[in-house]
């Protein structure tokens, strides 16, 4: 066993996006591609000597091969100890939990999250720092810059390590600890939620379906919801993680999880349903006949948080990403706590949590979490809902209607235009930016524009500025349109347009969101000429 130094040349485009580096599997399979990026991570950090890293992934295709390479590189780069999930499996929230609990220096998550998997799908890699959260922009930028100048990487020639059983082995001077992927995470959930109340709920005949989409949530959900909380076997479906997610697109939204949505409209529908994504950090919440928007879910959880043991002391504050609806802002205003607006991507919440400024936060893209870790957490959100249903005795539908009656309803929808030519998407955004200064005061249908800008975030903790985080157009009646380009896609550009309007009148709370938002959707077309630039008369995905 010895450490080799292998010369290499740089690859273009190893720039982390909204959440790590994501590329097609075939790109990652090129010789030296993963090695270059991993060495660039290590080169951008302090020495690994004496430090512990956490390593795991969502089990997608290329996970097993990548894990063996990273183990050999970590050993060669002087890492002291690496904690790895059995069979290389760890959900993103579990990685965050382990880094914090064992005071690791950081973690490497192998996942392209909500992107499809399999040999023709996507692969991804992300570095998390010692607070358990995604590396902030200054670190991802340093990693990217390193990938451009790299000339060599270090790797041990040790044979592959058996990671199929918990236990400890060594490679070079590094200790490799294979751990059960679920137990630490489950212990943390027990400390936050009232498991007895949820057990009584299931014992009383409450029925639920959780679709794990053949991704990494399966082992966590079966152990916690079925074995521990007593839900009947079969409550968690598609519970076995598969390398290609069984052909599912593991992005829990009404389009990809259409079977679950349809099932919730049948007479056989259980009381509650949920779905999670590739790496188990996203969640979709459903009641009988309804899918709750993630923005509403966040607002409702915030409004009831003190009923959950882990949040009985109250919330320090809340935060949402800029495109997320302002429903939670109304809750924060009534609770008299601060509400922060951050750019898209979980990395921006970390500083606010570390500084004790927020307890709950979320994004419109089916992400919700709290300061218990520094990532979004799908199963946490589902357990929060179960706990809430157990202590209030109310259904998802009842809790939503009650919420809208009290605060008003923020109708919300996201329209995605996928696989747009990059030059066209960029031209649309450029033309829109050029128009912004002329928009305030202009009227569209019944509304006047009050503000139009390109969102710039000033981090209140480290005072860093993040510019060009999405174009937002705000109207006099509280409606908003937001335009931005996705930072997680791997083919062409994805244009995301987010629509929101506020309806205080209870009699108008049961409309179809697309109808409630129709005039705003027409306004976006008029302002941005979406059809002209994209050549598409309708979005490819509506959520
Ligand atoms: C998308 C979502 C964003 C989320 C990110 C990572 O990013 O919009 O809210 O944080 O995915 O989620 P983008 O840049 O494509 O809009 V995950 O669960 O895929 O890591
Ligand atoms: Co995810």
Coordinates of C-alpha atoms and ligand atoms in Angstrom, one line a residue:
X1 CA 0.0 0.0 0.0
X2 CA 1.5 3.3 -1.0
X3 CA 0.5 6.8 -2.0
X4 CA 0.8 7.8 -5.6
X5 CA 1.0 11.3 -7.1
X6 CA -0.7 11.2 -10.5
X7 CA -0.3 14.1 -12.9
X8 CA -3.4 15.5 -14.5
X9 CA -4.7 18.4 -16.6
X10 CA -7.7 20.5 -15.8
X11 CA -11.2 20.0 -17.1
X12 CA -13.3 22.9 -18.1
X13 CA -16.7 23.5 -16.4
X14 CA -16.1 22.0 -12.9
X15 CA -18.0 24.8 -11.4
X16 CA -20.4 23.9 -8.6
X17 CA -24.0 25.2 -9.1
X18 CA -26.8 25.7 -6.7
X19 CA -25.9 22.5 -4.9
X20 CA -22.5 21.0 -5.8
X21 CA -21.1 19.8 -9.1
X22 CA -23.7 17.9 -11.2
X23 CA -23.0 16.3 -14.6
X24 CA -24.0 13.4 -16.7
X25 CA -22.7 10.1 -15.3
X26 CA -20.6 9.6 -18.5
X27 CA -18.8 12.9 -17.7
X28 CA -18.0 11.7 -14.2
X29 CA -16.8 8.4 -15.6
X30 CA -14.0 10.0 -17.6
X31 CA -10.6 9.2 -16.3
X32 CA -9.3 11.8 -13.7
X33 CA -12.6 13.8 -13.7
X34 CA -13.8 12.9 -10.2
X35 CA -10.2 12.8 -9.0
X36 CA -9.5 16.3 -10.2
X37 CA -12.6 17.7 -8.4
X38 CA -11.9 15.8 -5.1
X39 CA -8.3 16.9 -5.1
X40 CA -9.5 20.5 -5.7
X41 CA -11.7 20.2 -2.7
X42 CA -8.9 18.9 -0.5
X43 CA -6.5 21.6 -1.8
X44 CA -9.0 24.3 -1.0
X45 CA -9.2 23.2 2.7
X46 CA -6.8 23.3 5.6
X47 CA -4.7 20.1 5.9
X48 CA -6.8 17.0 6.6
X49 CA -4.3 15.7 9.2
X50 CA -6.0 14.9 12.5
X51 CA -9.4 15.5 11.0
X52 CA -12.6 13.4 10.5
X53 CA -14.6 13.4 7.3
X54 CA -18.1 12.0 6.7
X55 CA -18.8 10.3 3.3
X56 CA -21.9 8.9 1.7
X57 CA -24.4 9.2 -1.1
X58 CA -27.9 8.5 -2.3
X59 CA -27.0 5.1 -3.8
X60 CA -27.4 6.2 -7.4
X61 CA -25.3 4.7 -10.2
X62 CA -21.6 5.5 -9.9
X63 CA -21.9 5.9 -6.1
X64 CA -20.0 2.7 -5.3
X65 CA -17.2 3.4 -7.8
X66 CA -16.8 7.0 -6.6
X67 CA -16.7 6.0 -2.9
X68 CA -13.7 3.7 -3.4
X69 CA -11.9 6.5 -5.3
X70 CA -12.6 9.1 -2.6
X71 CA -11.5 6.7 0.2
X72 CA -8.2 6.2 -1.5
X73 CA -7.8 9.9 -2.1
X74 CA -8.7 10.9 1.5
X75 CA -6.2 8.4 2.8
X76 CA -3.5 9.7 0.5
X77 CA -4.3 13.3 1.5
X78 CA -3.6 12.6 5.2
X79 CA -7.2 12.4 6.5
X80 CA -7.2 10.8 10.0
X81 CA -10.6 9.2 10.0
X82 CA -13.5 8.8 7.7
X83 CA -17.1 7.9 8.7
X84 CA -19.0 6.2 5.9
X85 CA -22.5 4.9 5.7
X86 CA -22.9 1.1 5.2
X87 CA -22.9 0.3 1.5
X88 CA -22.0 4.0 0.9
X89 CA -25.5 5.1 1.7
X90 CA -26.2 8.3 3.6
X91 CA -29.0 10.8 3.0
X92 CA -28.0 14.5 2.8
X93 CA -29.7 15.3 6.1
X94 CA -28.0 12.3 7.7
X95 CA -24.6 13.6 6.5
X96 CA -25.3 17.0 8.1
X97 CA -26.4 15.3 11.3
X98 CA -23.2 13.1 11.5
X99 CA -20.9 16.0 10.8
X100 CA -22.4 18.0 13.7
X101 CA -22.7 15.1 16.1
X102 CA -19.2 13.8 15.7
X103 CA -17.6 17.3 15.2
X104 CA -16.2 16.2 11.8
X105 CA -14.3 18.7 9.7
X106 CA -16.7 18.3 6.8
X107 CA -18.4 15.8 4.6
X108 CA -18.7 14.7 1.0
X109 CA -22.2 13.9 -0.3
X110 CA -22.5 12.0 -3.6
X111 CA -25.8 12.9 -5.1
X112 CA -27.4 14.8 -7.9
X113 CA -30.4 15.0 -5.6
X114 CA -33.6 15.5 -7.6
X115 CA -31.9 14.8 -11.0
X116 CA -32.6 11.4 -12.6
X117 CA -30.1 8.6 -12.0
X118 CA -28.8 5.5 -13.7
X119 CA -26.1 5.1 -16.4
X120 CA -27.8 7.7 -18.6
X121 CA -28.7 10.0 -15.7
X122 CA -26.8 12.4 -13.6
X123 CA -24.2 12.2 -10.8
X124 CA -23.1 14.8 -8.4
X125 CA -20.7 15.7 -5.6
X126 CA -21.0 18.3 -2.9
X127 CA -18.8 19.4 0.0
X128 CA -20.3 20.3 3.4
X129 CA -18.4 22.2 6.1
X130 CA -18.1 21.7 9.8
X131 CA -21.4 23.2 10.6
X132 CA -23.0 20.4 8.6
X133 CA -24.1 22.7 5.8
X134 CA -23.2 23.2 2.1
X135 CA -19.9 25.0 1.6
X136 CA -20.6 28.7 1.1
X137 CA -19.8 30.5 -2.1
X138 CA -16.3 31.6 -1.2
X139 CA -15.3 27.9 -0.7
X140 CA -17.1 26.6 -3.9
X141 CA -15.4 29.4 -5.8
X142 CA -12.0 28.4 -4.4
X143 CA -12.6 24.8 -5.4
X144 CA -13.6 25.8 -8.9
X145 CA -10.5 28.0 -9.3
X146 CA -8.4 25.1 -8.1
X147 CA -9.9 22.8 -10.8
X148 CA -8.6 25.2 -13.4
X149 CA -5.0 25.0 -12.3
X150 CA -4.6 21.5 -10.9
X151 CA -1.7 19.5 -12.1
X152 CA -1.6 16.4 -9.9
X153 CA -3.7 14.4 -7.4
X154 CA -2.8 12.0 -4.7
X155 CA -4.3 8.6 -4.3
X156 CA -3.5 5.4 -2.4
X157 CA -3.1 2.2 -4.4
X158 CA -4.9 0.2 -1.7
X159 CA -7.4 -2.4 -2.8
X160 CA -11.2 -1.8 -2.5
X161 CA -12.6 -1.7 1.0
X162 CA -15.6 -3.8 2.1
X163 CA -18.2 -1.3 3.2
X164 CA -21.1 -3.8 3.4
X165 CA -20.8 -4.3 7.2
X166 CA -20.5 -1.8 10.1
X167 CA -17.0 -1.9 11.6
X168 CA -13.5 -0.3 11.4
X169 CA -10.6 -0.8 9.0
X170 CA -7.5 1.1 8.0
X171 CA -6.1 2.4 4.8
X172 CA -2.6 4.1 4.9
X173 CA -2.9 6.1 8.2
X174 CA -6.6 6.6 7.9
X175 CA -9.2 4.9 10.0
X176 CA -12.4 3.9 8.0
X177 CA -15.5 3.6 10.2
X178 CA -18.5 2.0 8.5
X179 CA -21.6 3.0 10.3
X180 CA -25.3 2.2 10.3
X181 CA -26.7 5.1 8.1
X182 CA -30.0 5.5 10.1
X183 CA -29.4 5.2 13.8
X184 CA -27.8 8.7 14.6
X185 CA -30.5 10.4 12.4
X186 CA -33.3 8.4 14.1
X187 CA -32.0 9.4 17.5
X188 CA -32.1 13.1 16.5
X189 CA -35.7 12.8 15.3
X190 CA -36.7 11.2 18.6
X191 CA -35.3 14.2 20.5
X192 CA -37.4 16.6 18.4
X193 CA -40.8 15.0 18.0
X194 CA -43.4 13.4 20.2
X195 CA -42.9 9.8 19.0
X196 CA -45.5 8.6 21.6
X197 CA -48.2 10.8 20.1
X198 CA -47.4 9.7 16.6
X199 CA -47.4 6.0 17.8
X200 CA -50.9 6.6 19.2
X201 CA -52.0 8.1 15.9
X202 CA -51.0 5.0 14.0
X203 CA -52.3 2.7 16.7
X204 CA -55.7 4.4 16.2
X205 CA -55.8 3.4 12.6
X206 CA -54.4 6.5 10.9
X207 CA -53.3 5.6 7.4
X208 CA -50.4 7.1 5.4
X209 CA -48.4 6.5 2.3
X210 CA -44.8 7.6 1.9
X211 CA -43.3 7.3 -1.6
X212 CA -39.5 7.1 -1.2
X213 CA -39.2 6.9 -5.1
X214 CA -36.6 4.1 -4.8
X215 CA -34.2 6.6 -3.5
X216 CA -32.3 7.0 -0.2
X217 CA -35.2 7.9 2.1
X218 CA -36.4 4.3 2.0
X219 CA -34.2 2.8 4.8
X220 CA -34.8 5.9 7.0
X221 CA -38.5 5.9 6.5
X222 CA -39.1 2.2 7.0
X223 CA -37.0 2.1 10.1
X224 CA -38.5 5.2 11.7
X225 CA -42.1 5.3 10.5
X226 CA -42.9 1.5 10.2
X227 CA -40.6 -0.2 12.8
X228 CA -40.5 2.5 15.4
X229 CA -43.7 4.5 15.1
X230 CA -45.8 1.4 14.3
X231 CA -47.2 2.3 10.9
X232 CA -48.2 -0.8 9.0
X233 CA -45.6 -2.5 6.8
X234 CA -46.3 -1.2 3.3
X235 CA -46.8 2.4 4.5
X236 CA -43.5 3.3 2.8
X237 CA -43.6 2.4 -0.9
X238 CA -40.7 2.3 -3.4
X239 CA -38.6 1.8 -0.3
X240 CA -35.6 0.1 -1.7
X241 CA -32.9 2.5 -3.0
X242 CA -32.0 1.5 -6.6
X243 CA -29.1 2.7 -8.7
X244 CA -31.5 4.1 -11.3
X245 CA -34.3 4.9 -8.8
X246 CA -36.4 2.2 -10.6
X247 CA -36.8 4.7 -13.5
X248 CA -38.5 7.2 -11.3
X249 CA -37.5 10.9 -11.5
X250 CA -36.8 11.3 -7.8
X251 CA -38.1 14.9 -7.6
X252 CA -41.2 14.9 -5.5
X253 CA -43.6 17.2 -7.2
X254 CA -47.1 16.6 -8.6
X255 CA -45.7 15.8 -12.1
X256 CA -43.2 13.2 -11.1
X257 CA -45.2 11.7 -8.3
X258 CA -48.4 11.8 -10.3
X259 CA -49.4 8.2 -9.2
X260 CA -49.4 9.3 -5.6
X261 CA -51.4 12.5 -6.4
X262 CA -53.9 10.4 -8.3
X263 CA -54.2 7.9 -5.5
X264 CA -54.9 10.6 -3.0
X265 CA -58.0 11.5 -5.1
X266 CA -59.5 8.0 -4.9
X267 CA -61.9 6.7 -2.3
X268 CA -59.1 4.4 -1.0
X269 CA -56.9 7.4 -0.2
X270 CA -55.2 7.2 3.2
X271 CA -55.3 10.2 5.6
X272 CA -51.9 11.6 4.7
X273 CA -49.2 11.1 2.1
X274 CA -45.7 12.3 1.3
X275 CA -42.9 11.8 -1.1
X276 CA -39.1 12.5 -0.9
X277 CA -36.3 13.0 -3.4
X278 CA -33.1 11.3 -4.4
X279 CA -31.1 12.3 -1.4
X280 CA -34.1 12.7 1.0
X281 CA -33.8 16.4 1.7
X282 CA -37.0 17.3 -0.1
X283 CA -40.6 16.5 0.8
X284 CA -44.0 16.8 -0.7
X285 CA -47.0 16.8 1.6
X286 CA -50.4 15.6 0.5
X287 CA -53.8 15.5 2.1
X288 CA -56.9 13.7 0.7
X289 CA -57.3 15.2 -2.7
X290 CA -54.7 18.0 -2.3
X291 CA -51.1 18.7 -2.7
X292 CA -49.8 21.4 -0.4
X293 CA -47.4 23.9 -1.8
X294 CA -44.1 23.8 0.0
X295 CA -44.5 27.6 0.7
X296 CA -47.8 26.9 2.5
X297 CA -46.3 23.9 4.3
X298 CA -43.5 26.1 5.7
X299 CA -46.0 28.8 6.8
X300 CA -48.2 26.2 8.5
X301 CA -45.3 24.5 10.3
X302 CA -44.0 27.9 11.5
X303 CA -47.5 28.9 12.8
X304 CA -47.8 25.7 14.9
X305 CA -44.1 25.1 15.8
X306 CA -44.6 25.5 19.5
X307 CA -46.8 22.4 19.6
X308 CA -43.7 20.3 18.7
X309 CA -41.5 19.4 21.7
X310 CA -38.3 20.5 19.9
X311 CA -39.7 24.0 19.2
X312 CA -41.8 24.5 22.4
X313 CA -39.6 27.4 23.3
X314 CA -40.6 29.3 20.2
X315 CA -38.8 30.3 17.0
X316 CA -35.9 32.8 16.9
X317 CA -36.9 33.7 13.4
X318 CA -37.7 32.2 10.0
X319 CA -36.2 32.4 6.5
X320 CA -37.3 31.6 2.9
X321 CA -35.6 31.7 -0.4
X322 CA -36.5 34.7 -2.5
X323 CA -38.8 32.9 -5.0
X324 CA -40.7 31.1 -2.1
X325 CA -44.1 32.6 -1.4
X326 CA -44.5 35.2 1.3
X327 CA -47.0 33.1 3.2
X328 CA -44.4 32.6 6.0
X329 CA -43.8 36.3 6.2
X330 CA -47.3 36.8 7.4
X331 CA -46.9 34.2 10.1
X332 CA -43.6 35.8 11.2
X333 CA -45.2 39.3 11.3
X334 CA -48.0 38.0 13.6
X335 CA -45.5 36.2 15.8
X336 CA -43.3 39.3 15.9
X337 CA -40.2 37.4 14.8
X338 CA -37.8 38.3 12.0
X339 CA -38.2 36.8 8.5
X340 CA -35.2 36.7 6.2
X341 CA -35.2 36.5 2.4
X342 CA -32.2 34.6 0.9
X343 CA -31.1 33.5 -2.6
X344 CA -32.1 30.1 -3.9
X345 CA -30.0 27.2 -2.4
X346 CA -29.6 25.9 1.1
X347 CA -26.1 27.3 1.6
X348 CA -27.5 30.8 2.4
X349 CA -29.4 29.6 5.5
X350 CA -26.4 28.3 7.3
X351 CA -25.0 31.6 8.6
X352 CA -28.4 32.7 9.8
X353 CA -28.8 29.5 11.8
X354 CA -25.2 29.6 13.2
X355 CA -25.9 33.1 14.4
X356 CA -29.1 32.0 16.1
X357 CA -31.2 34.3 14.0
X358 CA -33.6 31.6 12.6
X359 CA -35.1 28.3 13.6
X360 CA -37.2 27.3 10.6
X361 CA -36.6 27.9 6.9
X362 CA -37.7 26.6 3.5
X363 CA -37.8 26.8 -0.2
X364 CA -40.6 26.6 -2.8
X365 CA -38.8 23.6 -4.3
X366 CA -40.1 21.1 -1.7
X367 CA -37.4 21.9 0.8
X368 CA -38.1 22.6 4.5
X369 CA -35.9 22.3 7.6
X370 CA -34.8 23.7 10.9
X371 CA -31.7 24.5 12.8
X372 CA -31.4 20.8 14.0
X373 CA -29.0 20.4 11.0
X374 CA -27.8 22.6 8.2
X375 CA -29.5 21.0 5.3
X376 CA -33.1 20.6 4.2
X377 CA -34.7 17.5 5.6
X378 CA -37.5 15.6 4.0
X379 CA -38.3 13.0 6.7
X380 CA -38.1 15.7 9.4
X381 CA -40.8 17.7 7.6
X382 CA -43.0 14.6 7.3
X383 CA -42.5 13.8 11.0
X384 CA -43.4 17.4 11.8
X385 CA -46.7 17.0 9.9
X386 CA -47.4 13.7 11.6
X387 CA -46.7 15.2 15.0
X388 CA -48.9 18.2 14.2
X389 CA -51.8 16.0 13.0
X390 CA -51.4 13.8 16.1
X391 CA -51.6 16.7 18.6
X392 CA -54.3 18.8 16.8
X393 CA -56.4 15.9 15.6
X394 CA -56.8 17.8 12.3
X395 CA -56.1 16.7 8.7
X396 CA -53.7 18.4 6.3
X397 CA -56.8 19.8 4.5
X398 CA -58.3 21.2 7.7
X399 CA -55.0 22.7 8.8
X400 CA -54.5 24.3 5.4
X401 CA -58.0 25.8 5.2
X402 CA -57.8 27.1 8.8
X403 CA -54.5 28.7 7.9
X404 CA -55.8 30.4 4.8
X405 CA -58.9 31.6 6.7
X406 CA -56.7 33.3 9.3
X407 CA -53.8 34.6 7.1
X408 CA -55.3 34.7 3.6
X409 CA -54.1 32.5 0.8
X410 CA -50.9 33.0 -1.2
X411 CA -51.7 31.3 -4.5
X412 CA -48.4 30.0 -5.9
X413 CA -47.0 28.1 -8.9
X414 CA -43.7 27.6 -10.6
X415 CA -43.4 27.2 -14.3
X416 CA -40.3 25.5 -15.7
X417 CA -39.1 25.7 -19.3
X418 CA -36.6 23.0 -19.6
X419 CA -33.8 22.3 -22.2
X420 CA -34.0 25.9 -23.5
X421 CA -31.0 26.8 -25.7
X422 CA -28.5 28.5 -23.3
X423 CA -28.0 31.6 -25.6
X424 CA -31.8 32.1 -25.8
X425 CA -32.3 31.8 -22.1
X426 CA -29.5 34.2 -21.4
X427 CA -30.9 36.6 -24.0
X428 CA -34.3 36.5 -22.3
X429 CA -32.7 37.3 -18.9
X430 CA -30.5 40.1 -20.4
X431 CA -33.5 41.8 -22.1
X432 CA -35.5 41.5 -18.9
X433 CA -32.7 43.1 -16.8
X434 CA -32.4 46.0 -19.3
X435 CA -36.2 46.7 -18.9
X436 CA -36.2 46.7 -15.1
X437 CA -35.7 50.4 -14.4
X438 CA -38.6 51.3 -16.7
X439 CA -41.1 48.9 -15.1
X440 CA -42.1 50.6 -11.7
X441 CA -45.3 52.5 -12.1
X442 CA -46.4 50.6 -15.2
X443 CA -49.8 48.9 -15.1
X444 CA -50.6 45.4 -16.2
X445 CA -54.3 44.3 -16.0
X446 CA -55.4 45.4 -12.5
X447 CA -51.9 45.8 -11.1
X448 CA -49.2 48.3 -11.0
X449 CA -45.5 47.4 -10.7
X450 CA -44.0 48.7 -7.4
X451 CA -40.5 47.3 -7.6
X452 CA -38.4 45.5 -10.3
X453 CA -34.9 44.4 -9.6
X454 CA -32.2 41.8 -9.8
X455 CA -32.1 40.3 -6.3
X456 CA -28.9 41.0 -4.4
X457 CA -28.5 39.4 -1.0
X458 CA -26.4 41.0 1.7
X459 CA -25.6 38.3 4.2
X460 CA -26.4 40.0 7.6
X461 CA -23.8 37.8 9.4
X462 CA -20.7 37.8 7.2
X463 CA -21.7 40.9 5.1
X464 CA -20.9 39.1 1.9
X465 CA -22.9 40.2 -1.2
X466 CA -24.5 37.7 -3.7
X467 CA -25.6 39.5 -6.8
X468 CA -27.8 38.5 -9.8
X469 CA -29.9 36.0 -7.8
X470 CA -33.1 36.3 -9.9
X471 CA -35.2 39.0 -11.4
X472 CA -38.3 39.9 -9.2
X473 CA -41.2 42.1 -10.2
X474 CA -43.5 43.1 -7.3
X475 CA -47.0 44.5 -7.7
X476 CA -49.2 46.8 -5.7
X477 CA -51.5 44.1 -4.5
X478 CA -48.7 41.9 -3.1
X479 CA -48.4 39.7 -6.3
X480 CA -44.9 38.8 -7.5
X481 CA -43.3 37.3 -10.6
X482 CA -39.7 35.9 -10.3
X483 CA -37.5 34.8 -13.2
X484 CA -34.3 32.9 -12.8
X485 CA -32.2 30.2 -14.5
X486 CA -31.7 26.9 -12.7
X487 CA -28.2 26.1 -11.3
X488 CA -28.7 22.3 -11.0
X489 CA -29.6 21.2 -14.6
X490 CA -27.1 19.3 -16.8
X491 CA -28.7 19.8 -20.3
X492 CA -29.3 23.2 -21.8
X493 CA -30.8 25.9 -19.6
X494 CA -33.9 25.7 -17.4
X495 CA -35.9 28.9 -17.1
X496 CA -37.9 29.0 -13.9
X497 CA -40.8 31.5 -13.5
X498 CA -42.4 31.8 -10.1
X499 CA -45.9 33.3 -9.7
X500 CA -47.6 34.4 -6.5
X501 CA -50.7 36.4 -5.7
X502 CA -52.5 37.0 -2.4
X503 CA -56.2 36.4 -1.8
X504 CA -57.6 37.5 1.5
X505 CA -61.2 36.5 0.7
X506 CA -62.1 33.1 2.2
X507 CA -64.8 32.6 -0.4
X508 CA -62.1 32.5 -3.1
X509 CA -59.8 30.1 -1.4
X510 CA -60.7 27.0 -3.4
X511 CA -59.7 28.1 -6.8
X512 CA -57.4 26.3 -9.2
X513 CA -54.0 28.1 -8.7
X514 CA -53.5 28.3 -12.5
X515 CA -56.8 30.2 -12.8
X516 CA -56.1 32.4 -9.8
X517 CA -52.7 33.3 -11.3
X518 CA -53.9 33.5 -15.0
X519 CA -53.6 37.3 -15.3
X520 CA -50.1 37.3 -13.7
X521 CA -49.0 34.5 -16.1
X522 CA -50.2 36.7 -19.0
X523 CA -48.3 39.6 -17.6
X524 CA -45.1 37.6 -17.5
X525 CA -45.5 36.7 -21.2
X526 CA -46.1 40.3 -22.1
X527 CA -43.0 41.6 -20.1
X528 CA -40.5 38.8 -21.0
X529 CA -41.7 37.4 -24.3
X530 CA -41.2 33.9 -23.0
X531 CA -42.7 32.2 -26.1
X532 CA -40.5 34.3 -28.4
X533 CA -37.2 33.5 -26.7
X534 CA -37.9 29.8 -25.8
X535 CA -40.0 28.8 -28.8
X536 CA -42.3 27.1 -26.3
X537 CA -45.9 28.0 -26.0
X538 CA -46.2 26.4 -22.6
X539 CA -43.9 25.4 -19.7
X540 CA -42.6 21.8 -19.7
X541 CA -43.3 21.4 -15.9
X542 CA -45.9 23.2 -13.8
X543 CA -45.7 22.7 -10.0
Ligands
LIG1 C1 -33.1 23.8 -7.3 C2 -34.1 24.4 -6.4 C3 -33.5 25.0 -5.2 C4 -32.8 23.9 -4.4 C5 -31.8 23.2 -5.4 C6 -31.1 22.0 -4.7 O1 -32.1 24.7 -7.7 O2 -34.8 25.4 -7.2 O3 -34.5 25.6 -4.4 O4 -32.1 24.4 -3.3 O5 -32.4 22.7 -6.5 O6 -32.1 21.0 -4.3 P1 -32.1 25.4 -9.2 O7 -30.9 26.2 -9.2 O8 -32.2 24.3 -10.2 O9 -33.4 26.2 -9.2 V1 -31.7 19.4 -4.3 O10 -32.8 18.7 -3.4 O11 -31.7 19.0 -5.9 O12 -30.1 19.4 -3.8
LIG2 CO1 -32.3 16.8 -2.8

